[in-house]
XYZ file of C-alpha atoms in Angstrom:
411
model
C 97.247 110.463 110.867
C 94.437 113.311 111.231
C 91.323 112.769 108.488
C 87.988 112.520 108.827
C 87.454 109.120 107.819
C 88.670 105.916 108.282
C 89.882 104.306 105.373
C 89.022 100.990 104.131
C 91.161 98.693 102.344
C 90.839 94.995 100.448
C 93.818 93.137 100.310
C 94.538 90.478 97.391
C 96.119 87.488 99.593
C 96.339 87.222 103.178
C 99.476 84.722 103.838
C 103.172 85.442 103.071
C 103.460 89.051 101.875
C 100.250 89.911 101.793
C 99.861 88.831 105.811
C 102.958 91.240 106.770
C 100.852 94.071 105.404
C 97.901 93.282 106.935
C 99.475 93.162 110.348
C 100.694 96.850 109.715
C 97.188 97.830 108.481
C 96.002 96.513 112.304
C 98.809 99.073 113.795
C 96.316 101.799 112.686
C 93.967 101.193 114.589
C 90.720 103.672 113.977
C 92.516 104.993 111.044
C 92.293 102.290 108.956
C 89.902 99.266 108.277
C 90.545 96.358 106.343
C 87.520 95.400 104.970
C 88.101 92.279 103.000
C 90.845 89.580 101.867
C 90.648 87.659 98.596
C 92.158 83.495 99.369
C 91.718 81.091 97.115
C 92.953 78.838 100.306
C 90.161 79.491 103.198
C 91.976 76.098 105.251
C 94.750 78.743 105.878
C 95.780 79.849 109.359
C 95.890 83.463 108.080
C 92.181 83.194 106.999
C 90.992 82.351 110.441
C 93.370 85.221 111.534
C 91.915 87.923 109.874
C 87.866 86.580 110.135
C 88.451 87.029 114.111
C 89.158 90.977 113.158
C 86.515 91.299 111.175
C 87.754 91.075 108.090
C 86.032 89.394 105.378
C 88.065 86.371 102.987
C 86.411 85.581 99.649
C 88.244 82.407 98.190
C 86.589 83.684 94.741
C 87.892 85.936 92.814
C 84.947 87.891 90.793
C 82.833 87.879 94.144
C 85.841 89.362 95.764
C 86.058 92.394 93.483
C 82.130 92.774 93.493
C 81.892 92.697 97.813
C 84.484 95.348 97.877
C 83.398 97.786 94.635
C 81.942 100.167 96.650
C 83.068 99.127 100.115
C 86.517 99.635 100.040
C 88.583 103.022 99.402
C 91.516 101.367 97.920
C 93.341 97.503 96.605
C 96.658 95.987 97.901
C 97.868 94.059 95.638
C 100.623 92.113 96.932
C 100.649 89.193 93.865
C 102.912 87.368 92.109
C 104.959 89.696 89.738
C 103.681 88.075 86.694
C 99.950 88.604 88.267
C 100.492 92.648 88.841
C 99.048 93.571 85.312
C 95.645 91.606 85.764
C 94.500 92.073 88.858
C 95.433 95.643 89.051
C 93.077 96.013 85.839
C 90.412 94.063 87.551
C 90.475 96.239 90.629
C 90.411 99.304 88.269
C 87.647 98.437 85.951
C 85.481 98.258 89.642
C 86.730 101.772 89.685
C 88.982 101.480 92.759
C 92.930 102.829 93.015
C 95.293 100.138 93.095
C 98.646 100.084 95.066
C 100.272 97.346 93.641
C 103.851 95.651 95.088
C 106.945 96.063 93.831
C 107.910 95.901 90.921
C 105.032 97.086 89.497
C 105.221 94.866 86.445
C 107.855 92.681 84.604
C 107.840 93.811 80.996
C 107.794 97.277 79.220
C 104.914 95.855 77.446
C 102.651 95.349 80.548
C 103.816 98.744 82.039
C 101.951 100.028 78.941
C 98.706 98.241 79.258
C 98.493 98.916 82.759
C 99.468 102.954 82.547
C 96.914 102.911 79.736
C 93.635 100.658 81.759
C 94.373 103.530 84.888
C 94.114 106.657 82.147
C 91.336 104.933 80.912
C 89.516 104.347 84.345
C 90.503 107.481 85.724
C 92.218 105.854 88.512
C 95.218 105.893 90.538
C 98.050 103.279 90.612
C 100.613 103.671 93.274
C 103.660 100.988 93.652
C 105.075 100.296 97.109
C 108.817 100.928 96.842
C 107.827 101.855 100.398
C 111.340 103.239 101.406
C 110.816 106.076 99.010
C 108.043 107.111 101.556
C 110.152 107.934 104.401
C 110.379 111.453 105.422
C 113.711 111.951 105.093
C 113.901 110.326 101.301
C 111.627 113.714 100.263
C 113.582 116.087 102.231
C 117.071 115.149 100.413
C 115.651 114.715 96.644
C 114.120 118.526 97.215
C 117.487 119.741 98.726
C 119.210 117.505 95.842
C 117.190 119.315 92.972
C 117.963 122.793 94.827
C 121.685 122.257 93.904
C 122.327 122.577 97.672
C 124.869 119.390 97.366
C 126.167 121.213 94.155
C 126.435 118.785 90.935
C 125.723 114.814 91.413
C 128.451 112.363 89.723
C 128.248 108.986 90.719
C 125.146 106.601 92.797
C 126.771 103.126 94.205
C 124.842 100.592 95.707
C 125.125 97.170 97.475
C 123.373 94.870 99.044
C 124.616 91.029 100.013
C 121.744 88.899 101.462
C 120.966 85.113 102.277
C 118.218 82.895 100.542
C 118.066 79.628 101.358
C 117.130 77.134 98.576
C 113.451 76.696 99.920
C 112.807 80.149 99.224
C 113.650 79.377 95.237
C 111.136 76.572 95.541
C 107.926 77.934 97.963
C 106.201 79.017 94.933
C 106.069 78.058 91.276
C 107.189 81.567 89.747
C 110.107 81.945 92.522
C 113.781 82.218 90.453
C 112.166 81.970 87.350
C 112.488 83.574 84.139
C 109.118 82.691 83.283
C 105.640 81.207 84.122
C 103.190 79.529 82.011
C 104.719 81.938 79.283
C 104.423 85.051 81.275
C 107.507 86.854 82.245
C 108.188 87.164 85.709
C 112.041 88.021 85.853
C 112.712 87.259 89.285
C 115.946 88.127 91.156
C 117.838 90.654 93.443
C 117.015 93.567 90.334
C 113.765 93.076 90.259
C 112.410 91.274 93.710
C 114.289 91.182 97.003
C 116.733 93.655 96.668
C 114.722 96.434 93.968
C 114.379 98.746 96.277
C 117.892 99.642 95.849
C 117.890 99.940 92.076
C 114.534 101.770 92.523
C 116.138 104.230 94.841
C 119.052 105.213 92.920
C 117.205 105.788 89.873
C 114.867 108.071 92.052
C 117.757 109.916 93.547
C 119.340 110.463 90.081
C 115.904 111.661 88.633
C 115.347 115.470 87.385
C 112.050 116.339 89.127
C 110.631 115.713 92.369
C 108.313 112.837 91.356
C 110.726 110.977 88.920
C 113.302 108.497 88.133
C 116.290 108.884 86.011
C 116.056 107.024 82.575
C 119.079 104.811 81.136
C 120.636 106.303 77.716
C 123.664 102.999 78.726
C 123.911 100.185 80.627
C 126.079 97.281 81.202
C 124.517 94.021 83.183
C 125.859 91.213 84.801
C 123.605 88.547 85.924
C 124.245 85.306 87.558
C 122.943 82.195 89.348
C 124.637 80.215 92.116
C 121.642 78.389 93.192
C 119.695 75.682 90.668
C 117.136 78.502 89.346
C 117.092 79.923 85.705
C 117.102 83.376 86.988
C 119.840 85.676 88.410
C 120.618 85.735 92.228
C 123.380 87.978 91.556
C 123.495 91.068 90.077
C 126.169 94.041 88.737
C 124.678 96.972 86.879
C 126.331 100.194 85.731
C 123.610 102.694 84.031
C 124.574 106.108 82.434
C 121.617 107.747 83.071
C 119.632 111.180 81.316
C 120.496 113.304 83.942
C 124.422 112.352 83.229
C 124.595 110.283 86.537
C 126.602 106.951 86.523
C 124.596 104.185 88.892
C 126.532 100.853 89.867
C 124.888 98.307 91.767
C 126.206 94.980 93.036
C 123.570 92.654 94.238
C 123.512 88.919 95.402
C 121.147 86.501 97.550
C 123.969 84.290 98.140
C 126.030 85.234 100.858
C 126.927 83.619 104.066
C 127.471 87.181 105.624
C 125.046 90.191 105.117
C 125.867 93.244 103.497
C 122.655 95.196 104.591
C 121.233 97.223 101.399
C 123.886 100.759 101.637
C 123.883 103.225 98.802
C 126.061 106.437 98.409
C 125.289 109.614 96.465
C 128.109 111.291 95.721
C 128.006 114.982 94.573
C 130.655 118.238 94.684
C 130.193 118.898 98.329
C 128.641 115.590 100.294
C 128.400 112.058 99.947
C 125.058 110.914 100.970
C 124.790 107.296 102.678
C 121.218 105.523 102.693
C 121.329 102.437 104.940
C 119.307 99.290 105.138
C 116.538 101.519 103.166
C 115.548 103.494 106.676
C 118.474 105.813 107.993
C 120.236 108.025 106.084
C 123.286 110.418 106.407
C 124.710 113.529 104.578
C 127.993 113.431 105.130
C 129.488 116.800 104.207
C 133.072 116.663 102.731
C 134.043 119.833 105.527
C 133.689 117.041 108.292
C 130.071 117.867 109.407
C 127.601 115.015 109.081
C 123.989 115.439 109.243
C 122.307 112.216 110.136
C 118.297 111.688 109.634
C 117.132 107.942 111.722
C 114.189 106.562 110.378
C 111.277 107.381 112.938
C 109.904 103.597 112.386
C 109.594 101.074 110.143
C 108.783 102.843 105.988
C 106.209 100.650 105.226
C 104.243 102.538 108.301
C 104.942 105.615 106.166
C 104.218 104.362 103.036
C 100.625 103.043 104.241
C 99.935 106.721 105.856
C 101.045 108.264 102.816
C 99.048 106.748 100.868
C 95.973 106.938 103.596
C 96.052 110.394 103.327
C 96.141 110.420 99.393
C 93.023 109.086 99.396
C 91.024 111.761 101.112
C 93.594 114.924 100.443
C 96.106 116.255 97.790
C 99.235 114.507 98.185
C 102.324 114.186 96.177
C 102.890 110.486 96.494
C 106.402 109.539 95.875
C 105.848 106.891 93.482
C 102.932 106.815 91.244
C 102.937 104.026 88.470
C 104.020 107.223 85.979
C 107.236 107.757 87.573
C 108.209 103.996 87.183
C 108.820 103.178 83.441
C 113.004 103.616 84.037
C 112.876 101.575 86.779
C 111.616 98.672 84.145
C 113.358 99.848 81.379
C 116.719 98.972 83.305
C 115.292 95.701 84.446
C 114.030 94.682 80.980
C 117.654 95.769 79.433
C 119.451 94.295 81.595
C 117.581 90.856 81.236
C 117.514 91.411 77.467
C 121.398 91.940 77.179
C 122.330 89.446 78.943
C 119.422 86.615 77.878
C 120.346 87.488 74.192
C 123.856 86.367 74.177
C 123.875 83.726 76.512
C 121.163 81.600 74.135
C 118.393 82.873 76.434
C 119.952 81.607 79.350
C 121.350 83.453 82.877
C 124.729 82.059 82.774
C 125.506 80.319 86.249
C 128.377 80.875 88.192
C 131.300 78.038 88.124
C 131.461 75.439 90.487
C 134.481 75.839 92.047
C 133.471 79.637 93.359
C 130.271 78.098 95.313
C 130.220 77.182 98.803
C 127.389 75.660 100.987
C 126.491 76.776 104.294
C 123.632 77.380 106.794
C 121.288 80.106 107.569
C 118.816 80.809 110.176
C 115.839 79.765 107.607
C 118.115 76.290 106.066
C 120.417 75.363 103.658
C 121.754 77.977 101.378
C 124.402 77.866 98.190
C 126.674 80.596 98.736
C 129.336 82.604 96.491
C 132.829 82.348 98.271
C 133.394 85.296 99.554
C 131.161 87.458 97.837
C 130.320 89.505 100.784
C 133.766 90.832 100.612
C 133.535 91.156 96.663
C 130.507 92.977 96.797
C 131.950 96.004 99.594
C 135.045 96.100 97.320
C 133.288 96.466 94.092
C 130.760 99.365 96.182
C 133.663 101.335 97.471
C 135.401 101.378 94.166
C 132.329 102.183 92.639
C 133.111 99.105 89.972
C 131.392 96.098 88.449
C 131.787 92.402 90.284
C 133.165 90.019 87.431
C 132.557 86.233 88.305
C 133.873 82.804 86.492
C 131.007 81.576 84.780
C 130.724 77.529 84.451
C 130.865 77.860 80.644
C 134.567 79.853 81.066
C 133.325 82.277 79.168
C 133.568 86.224 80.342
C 130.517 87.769 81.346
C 131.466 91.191 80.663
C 129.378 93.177 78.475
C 130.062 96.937 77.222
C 128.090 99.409 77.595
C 125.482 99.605 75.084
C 122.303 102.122 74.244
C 118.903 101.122 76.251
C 116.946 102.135 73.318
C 119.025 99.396 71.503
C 118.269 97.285 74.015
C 114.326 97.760 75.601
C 112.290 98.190 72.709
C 113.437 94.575 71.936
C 112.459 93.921 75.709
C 109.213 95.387 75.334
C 108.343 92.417 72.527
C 109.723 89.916 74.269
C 113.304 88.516 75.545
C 114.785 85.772 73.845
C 113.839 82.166 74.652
């Protein structure tokens, strides 16, 4: 990174999430200060942590935001999901940009209020999807919109992961629908695995900055594990720029399927792996393959370093985001709306139990093999739901479906 200032950051949270940032802030060492830390818990290992750097942990909220209001360059904001709308307003009313975590809100509604409270302040919001900041993500949307890959038909994308059932209960918000009547939606669409819906709708969008919008959509949600959210997931999205997007998500597998998704146009297929490596694999026979330097959220954080003090395109401004909950707000709303505002949950006899290297997990039998099959046919998963009843819904129109979202999903 070559500025000439440092800049200084305030983080919202310093354990969990929030501490796996901060650790990548230290990598940048003279390039970047963290200034201060906002814990509620100051008994917490982390706290201690980050007072021997220097940094500075206010367990209060309001004093937090008025330490850093004209210390601090920029907000993380590495919150609960259903917290993303308020403190992102707080931060902007002290008249400091905001990058908030993905997603960058739950509801259609909230995207609103928060697009509207950064017009109003004249402030930036960026949202970390930080593996749309790699290098090599830029280089093949440009090349993409140049019509170098001729016409685009189809995005699949998978991703098969384990969860254990103590990461369902380490919070109060985790696999639910719904906290203390705020919508939080949690689940492989819109938590662990969004990155991969995120970057297909990016890929599939018309401009350089942009993601595609759904016109259709079909959703399949699920739960294996005792949670009233999904942790499994099939989408298929007909999308404005005519693109058809499949994804086939799930947090219950004893053997990972690390996050893969193929772009398939008239003269390549292009394979994005595990959200860091990517190859264009030409249909002549040549390949053209693009390793990740290092880890993205290292990009992401200089990226957004140097937007700070310079004119950069960012790859994903708050803006360029509304699809991205449109499809998870549709989805949720389709599904919620005829299963008497529940996610229906998988039947018994397709669950297995098992072991993972963080405890005991509920698995779906053989779903690692379900999901590959369903990505390389570019197709839907269907599983037997406990109540026998199909879970397959046609496609339908998203403006049928959102604009219902946006109010509220059925309870």
């Amino acid at each position: 990174m070559s500025r000439p200032k440092v800049a200084k950051l305030a983080i919202v949270g310093c354990s969990g999430y929030a501490m796996e940032l901060i650790k990548r802030i230290w990598m940048f060492r003279g390039e970047i200060e963290l200034v201060a830390a906002f814990s509620p818990d100051l008994t917490l290992p982390e706290v201690a942590l980050c007072e021997q750097r220097g940094v500075r942990v206010i367990d209060d909220f309001d004093s937090f935001i008025e330490y850093i209001e004209h210390r601090v360059h920029a907000v993380m904001n590495p919150t609960p999901i259903h917290r993303h709308k308020e403190i992102s307003i707080r931060c902007l009313q002290a008249g400091l940009p905001v990058w908030v975590e993905k997603p960058p809100v739950a509801t259609l509604h909230e995207w609103d209020e928060l697009r509207e409270a950064a017009r109003f302040y004249a402030k930036p919001v960026e949202v970390c999807f930080n593996a749309l900041y790699l290098p090599s993500v830029r280089l093949v949307k440009d090349r993409l919109l140049q019509g170098e890959f001729g016409r685009m038909h189809r995005i699949r994308g998978v991703g098969a992961w384990a969860r254990p059932r103590s990461y369902f209960t380490r919070s109060d918000w985790a696999g639910h629908l719904r906290v203390d009547g705020d919508w939080v939606l949690d689940g492989t669409i819109n938590n662990p695995l969004a990155h991969l819906l995120c970057n297909c709708l990016y890929f599939g969008g018309a401009e350089a900055v942009s993601m595609a919008r759904p016109v259709k959509m079909s959703a399949r949600l699920w739960h294996a594990n005792d949670i009233e959210s999904e942790d499994t997931s099939s989408l298929r999205i007909i999308t404005d720029t005519d693109v058809e997007i499949v994804t086939n998500m799930t947090l219950c597998s004893e053997r990972m399927v690390a996050p893969e998704m193929t772009i398939e146009t008239e003269k390549a297929d292009i394979v994005f792996r595990d959200f860091q490596d990517m190859d264009i694999c030409w249909h002549d026979g040549k390949i053209e393959a693009f390793p990740s330097a290092r880890e993205n959220r290292l990009d992401m954080l200089e990226t957004l370093c140097r937007s700070l003090f310079e004119e950069v395109m960012t790859p994903c401004p708050l803006e360029c985001t509304r699809p991205f909950t449109e499809v998870v707000n549709a989805a949720f709303y389709q599904v919620l709306s005829r299963s008497e505002g529940c996610v229906p949950s998988v039947h018994p006899g397709a669950l297995n139990r098992f072991v993972c290297t963080d405890g005991p997990c509920i698995g779906l039998c053989g779903i690692d093999q379900l999901v590959l099959d369903a990505y390389r046919e570019g197709a839907m998963l269907d599983l037997p739901c406990a109540s026998g009843e199909s879970s397959r819904l046609d496609l339908e129109l998203v403006e049928e479906l959102s604009p219902h979202a946006s109010e509220g999903m059925p309870t």
